[in-house]
């Protein structure tokens, strides 16, 4: 009996060892790389670490027989720092996958490293559509939104209400330029005209000169191709300078729920933007939000929800393949439908674009809000097969072979 028990134990040990041998370092290591202290810290930051931890928790802390470990670093939205940290995490720290990504410029730099190392990167923070365009990679996935989709909804509605002349205040880096370019195409195609614009430095505290230029242009629409605290600061200052009024409306393209909280409903009421996640959208989104809220003291942003969703899908692919090999896991991720608490049957295209539904939101009036963080109403839904850039219009070579 003893001999038999020892043999059985040895066989189990060998089976476990064999399974873990498919996982490098016998650990599945996830790196959260984003802005931990700057203008995107509320939308990503430490909340993205928690989101990844909740994803790992769903798997009991283990996948393919190996423990899941989460590490993090702050790239301060600087592309050179982001690239160096990505190399360090992939090469020296044994990271299998990087998640979040933060700002667009930093993400593009990390995407290059991901491609070189044949390691996966899951991008929920950055917005530039270049990620799945000419910069696309077989190892990268764009999870929550991009500038093409975000540009789709606001122009059409605003133009119908007479907003035919536009002035842009644009964040002076990859995201802002891409956002302005995509939105301008929609505005012009629908009969509108862009009559001016300025480029604003990232994380600028004072928008007064930009707002006065917008006011002086006579444009009916002030378009903010900004994000994070830049957006909330610009809107608060636009109210102070009386830029917003009966003759001028403000359009935002990317607004985090945290931005609405920062500016307040009085300042933000009526603002239209788009999202792919809202914590009060349905039963599943509310259930995930409660888990996050209980530990963070507030609901998750779209970015943090994206970290959770993308990491869950990554871990499912690792479980299905029994390995953390980048090529095998990436192929399995594209093969499997995306299914989690608030994503149902969404597909990943060959370029890494997750084709999920897009929701057009409007900020509630103060009297419409029923409680803390009850800030948005959903005014329209754009199906996943309609929201994103059509494959035939893409510059991604991965789509030319499918």
PDB file of C-alpha atoms in Angstrom, residues 282-386:
ATOM      1  CA  UNK A 282     -26.708  46.016 -16.445  1.00  0.00           C
ATOM      2  CA  UNK A 283     -26.635  43.304 -13.794  1.00  0.00           C
ATOM      3  CA  UNK A 284     -23.195  42.033 -14.790  1.00  0.00           C
ATOM      4  CA  UNK A 285     -21.560  45.466 -14.827  1.00  0.00           C
ATOM      5  CA  UNK A 286     -23.112  46.241 -11.438  1.00  0.00           C
ATOM      6  CA  UNK A 287     -21.848  42.955  -9.964  1.00  0.00           C
ATOM      7  CA  UNK A 288     -18.270  43.622 -11.087  1.00  0.00           C
ATOM      8  CA  UNK A 289     -18.518  47.252  -9.977  1.00  0.00           C
ATOM      9  CA  UNK A 290     -19.564  46.175  -6.480  1.00  0.00           C
ATOM     10  CA  UNK A 291     -16.500  43.936  -6.109  1.00  0.00           C
ATOM     11  CA  UNK A 292     -14.259  46.791  -7.205  1.00  0.00           C
ATOM     12  CA  UNK A 293     -16.150  49.465  -5.240  1.00  0.00           C
ATOM     13  CA  UNK A 294     -15.966  47.463  -1.999  1.00  0.00           C
ATOM     14  CA  UNK A 295     -12.168  47.568  -2.163  1.00  0.00           C
ATOM     15  CA  UNK A 296     -11.539  50.901  -3.918  1.00  0.00           C
ATOM     16  CA  UNK A 297     -14.297  53.061  -2.492  1.00  0.00           C
ATOM     17  CA  UNK A 298     -15.633  54.008  -5.931  1.00  0.00           C
ATOM     18  CA  UNK A 299     -16.754  52.273  -9.125  1.00  0.00           C
ATOM     19  CA  UNK A 300     -14.284  51.254 -11.833  1.00  0.00           C
ATOM     20  CA  UNK A 301     -13.523  53.418 -14.845  1.00  0.00           C
ATOM     21  CA  UNK A 302     -13.766  52.101 -18.390  1.00  0.00           C
ATOM     22  CA  UNK A 303      -9.978  51.576 -18.315  1.00  0.00           C
ATOM     23  CA  UNK A 304     -10.031  49.551 -15.101  1.00  0.00           C
ATOM     24  CA  UNK A 305     -12.980  47.496 -16.332  1.00  0.00           C
ATOM     25  CA  UNK A 306     -10.952  46.857 -19.490  1.00  0.00           C
ATOM     26  CA  UNK A 307      -7.983  45.600 -17.488  1.00  0.00           C
ATOM     27  CA  UNK A 308     -10.243  43.137 -15.699  1.00  0.00           C
ATOM     28  CA  UNK A 309     -11.911  41.931 -18.901  1.00  0.00           C
ATOM     29  CA  UNK A 310      -8.698  41.601 -20.920  1.00  0.00           C
ATOM     30  CA  UNK A 311      -6.804  39.797 -18.150  1.00  0.00           C
ATOM     31  CA  UNK A 312      -9.706  37.355 -17.643  1.00  0.00           C
ATOM     32  CA  UNK A 313      -9.651  36.560 -21.363  1.00  0.00           C
ATOM     33  CA  UNK A 314      -5.866  36.201 -21.367  1.00  0.00           C
ATOM     34  CA  UNK A 315      -6.016  33.776 -18.436  1.00  0.00           C
ATOM     35  CA  UNK A 316      -8.739  31.757 -20.179  1.00  0.00           C
ATOM     36  CA  UNK A 317      -6.427  31.413 -23.183  1.00  0.00           C
ATOM     37  CA  UNK A 318      -3.527  30.331 -20.948  1.00  0.00           C
ATOM     38  CA  UNK A 319      -5.791  27.733 -19.311  1.00  0.00           C
ATOM     39  CA  UNK A 320      -6.960  26.470 -22.709  1.00  0.00           C
ATOM     40  CA  UNK A 321      -3.446  26.141 -24.155  1.00  0.00           C
ATOM     41  CA  UNK A 322      -1.661  25.116 -20.962  1.00  0.00           C
ATOM     42  CA  UNK A 323       1.165  27.554 -21.713  1.00  0.00           C
ATOM     43  CA  UNK A 324       2.138  31.230 -21.488  1.00  0.00           C
ATOM     44  CA  UNK A 325       3.863  31.134 -24.886  1.00  0.00           C
ATOM     45  CA  UNK A 326       2.990  34.456 -26.550  1.00  0.00           C
ATOM     46  CA  UNK A 327       2.206  33.119 -30.012  1.00  0.00           C
ATOM     47  CA  UNK A 328       0.022  30.241 -28.821  1.00  0.00           C
ATOM     48  CA  UNK A 329      -1.877  32.344 -26.291  1.00  0.00           C
ATOM     49  CA  UNK A 330      -2.429  35.213 -28.753  1.00  0.00           C
ATOM     50  CA  UNK A 331      -3.864  32.793 -31.320  1.00  0.00           C
ATOM     51  CA  UNK A 332      -6.188  31.259 -28.722  1.00  0.00           C
ATOM     52  CA  UNK A 333      -7.339  34.719 -27.565  1.00  0.00           C
ATOM     53  CA  UNK A 334      -8.426  35.547 -31.107  1.00  0.00           C
ATOM     54  CA  UNK A 335     -10.158  32.188 -31.401  1.00  0.00           C
ATOM     55  CA  UNK A 336     -12.202  32.365 -28.187  1.00  0.00           C
ATOM     56  CA  UNK A 337     -15.273  34.639 -27.865  1.00  0.00           C
ATOM     57  CA  UNK A 338     -14.875  37.190 -25.073  1.00  0.00           C
ATOM     58  CA  UNK A 339     -17.203  36.391 -22.181  1.00  0.00           C
ATOM     59  CA  UNK A 340     -17.036  37.968 -18.718  1.00  0.00           C
ATOM     60  CA  UNK A 341     -19.241  39.817 -16.221  1.00  0.00           C
ATOM     61  CA  UNK A 342     -20.104  42.610 -18.662  1.00  0.00           C
ATOM     62  CA  UNK A 343     -18.880  41.359 -22.061  1.00  0.00           C
ATOM     63  CA  UNK A 344     -20.942  38.788 -23.905  1.00  0.00           C
ATOM     64  CA  UNK A 345     -19.783  36.905 -26.992  1.00  0.00           C
ATOM     65  CA  UNK A 346     -17.632  39.714 -28.403  1.00  0.00           C
ATOM     66  CA  UNK A 347     -15.093  38.784 -31.082  1.00  0.00           C
ATOM     67  CA  UNK A 348     -11.453  39.762 -31.500  1.00  0.00           C
ATOM     68  CA  UNK A 349     -10.471  40.618 -35.061  1.00  0.00           C
ATOM     69  CA  UNK A 350      -7.118  39.616 -36.594  1.00  0.00           C
ATOM     70  CA  UNK A 351      -5.750  43.117 -35.951  1.00  0.00           C
ATOM     71  CA  UNK A 352      -6.390  42.709 -32.202  1.00  0.00           C
ATOM     72  CA  UNK A 353      -9.454  44.968 -32.120  1.00  0.00           C
ATOM     73  CA  UNK A 354     -12.171  43.726 -29.746  1.00  0.00           C
ATOM     74  CA  UNK A 355     -15.487  44.366 -31.491  1.00  0.00           C
ATOM     75  CA  UNK A 356     -17.680  45.245 -28.537  1.00  0.00           C
ATOM     76  CA  UNK A 357     -20.782  47.449 -28.375  1.00  0.00           C
ATOM     77  CA  UNK A 358     -20.330  51.208 -27.977  1.00  0.00           C
ATOM     78  CA  UNK A 359     -22.703  53.269 -25.824  1.00  0.00           C
ATOM     79  CA  UNK A 360     -23.408  56.966 -26.367  1.00  0.00           C
ATOM     80  CA  UNK A 361     -23.702  58.695 -22.982  1.00  0.00           C
ATOM     81  CA  UNK A 362     -25.045  62.006 -21.755  1.00  0.00           C
ATOM     82  CA  UNK A 363     -24.173  63.506 -18.379  1.00  0.00           C
ATOM     83  CA  UNK A 364     -27.266  63.798 -16.185  1.00  0.00           C
ATOM     84  CA  UNK A 365     -28.603  67.016 -14.749  1.00  0.00           C
ATOM     85  CA  UNK A 366     -28.044  67.276 -10.961  1.00  0.00           C
ATOM     86  CA  UNK A 367     -31.733  66.678 -10.292  1.00  0.00           C
ATOM     87  CA  UNK A 368     -31.713  63.500 -12.410  1.00  0.00           C
ATOM     88  CA  UNK A 369     -29.004  61.778 -10.365  1.00  0.00           C
ATOM     89  CA  UNK A 370     -30.301  59.269  -7.829  1.00  0.00           C
ATOM     90  CA  UNK A 371     -27.129  58.895  -5.772  1.00  0.00           C
ATOM     91  CA  UNK A 372     -23.311  58.789  -5.700  1.00  0.00           C
ATOM     92  CA  UNK A 373     -21.722  58.149  -9.115  1.00  0.00           C
ATOM     93  CA  UNK A 374     -25.120  58.086 -10.860  1.00  0.00           C
ATOM     94  CA  UNK A 375     -23.839  60.366 -13.606  1.00  0.00           C
ATOM     95  CA  UNK A 376     -24.683  59.010 -17.048  1.00  0.00           C
ATOM     96  CA  UNK A 377     -27.688  58.038 -19.065  1.00  0.00           C
ATOM     97  CA  UNK A 378     -27.267  55.829 -22.124  1.00  0.00           C
ATOM     98  CA  UNK A 379     -28.882  57.564 -25.106  1.00  0.00           C
ATOM     99  CA  UNK A 380     -27.878  55.166 -27.906  1.00  0.00           C
ATOM    100  CA  UNK A 381     -26.093  51.877 -28.563  1.00  0.00           C
ATOM    101  CA  UNK A 382     -23.841  51.258 -31.564  1.00  0.00           C
ATOM    102  CA  UNK A 383     -23.441  47.487 -32.185  1.00  0.00           C
ATOM    103  CA  UNK A 384     -19.963  45.986 -32.164  1.00  0.00           C
ATOM    104  CA  UNK A 385     -20.105  45.215 -35.881  1.00  0.00           C
ATOM    105  CA  UNK A 386     -20.847  48.888 -36.672  1.00  0.00           C
TER     106      UNK A 386
END
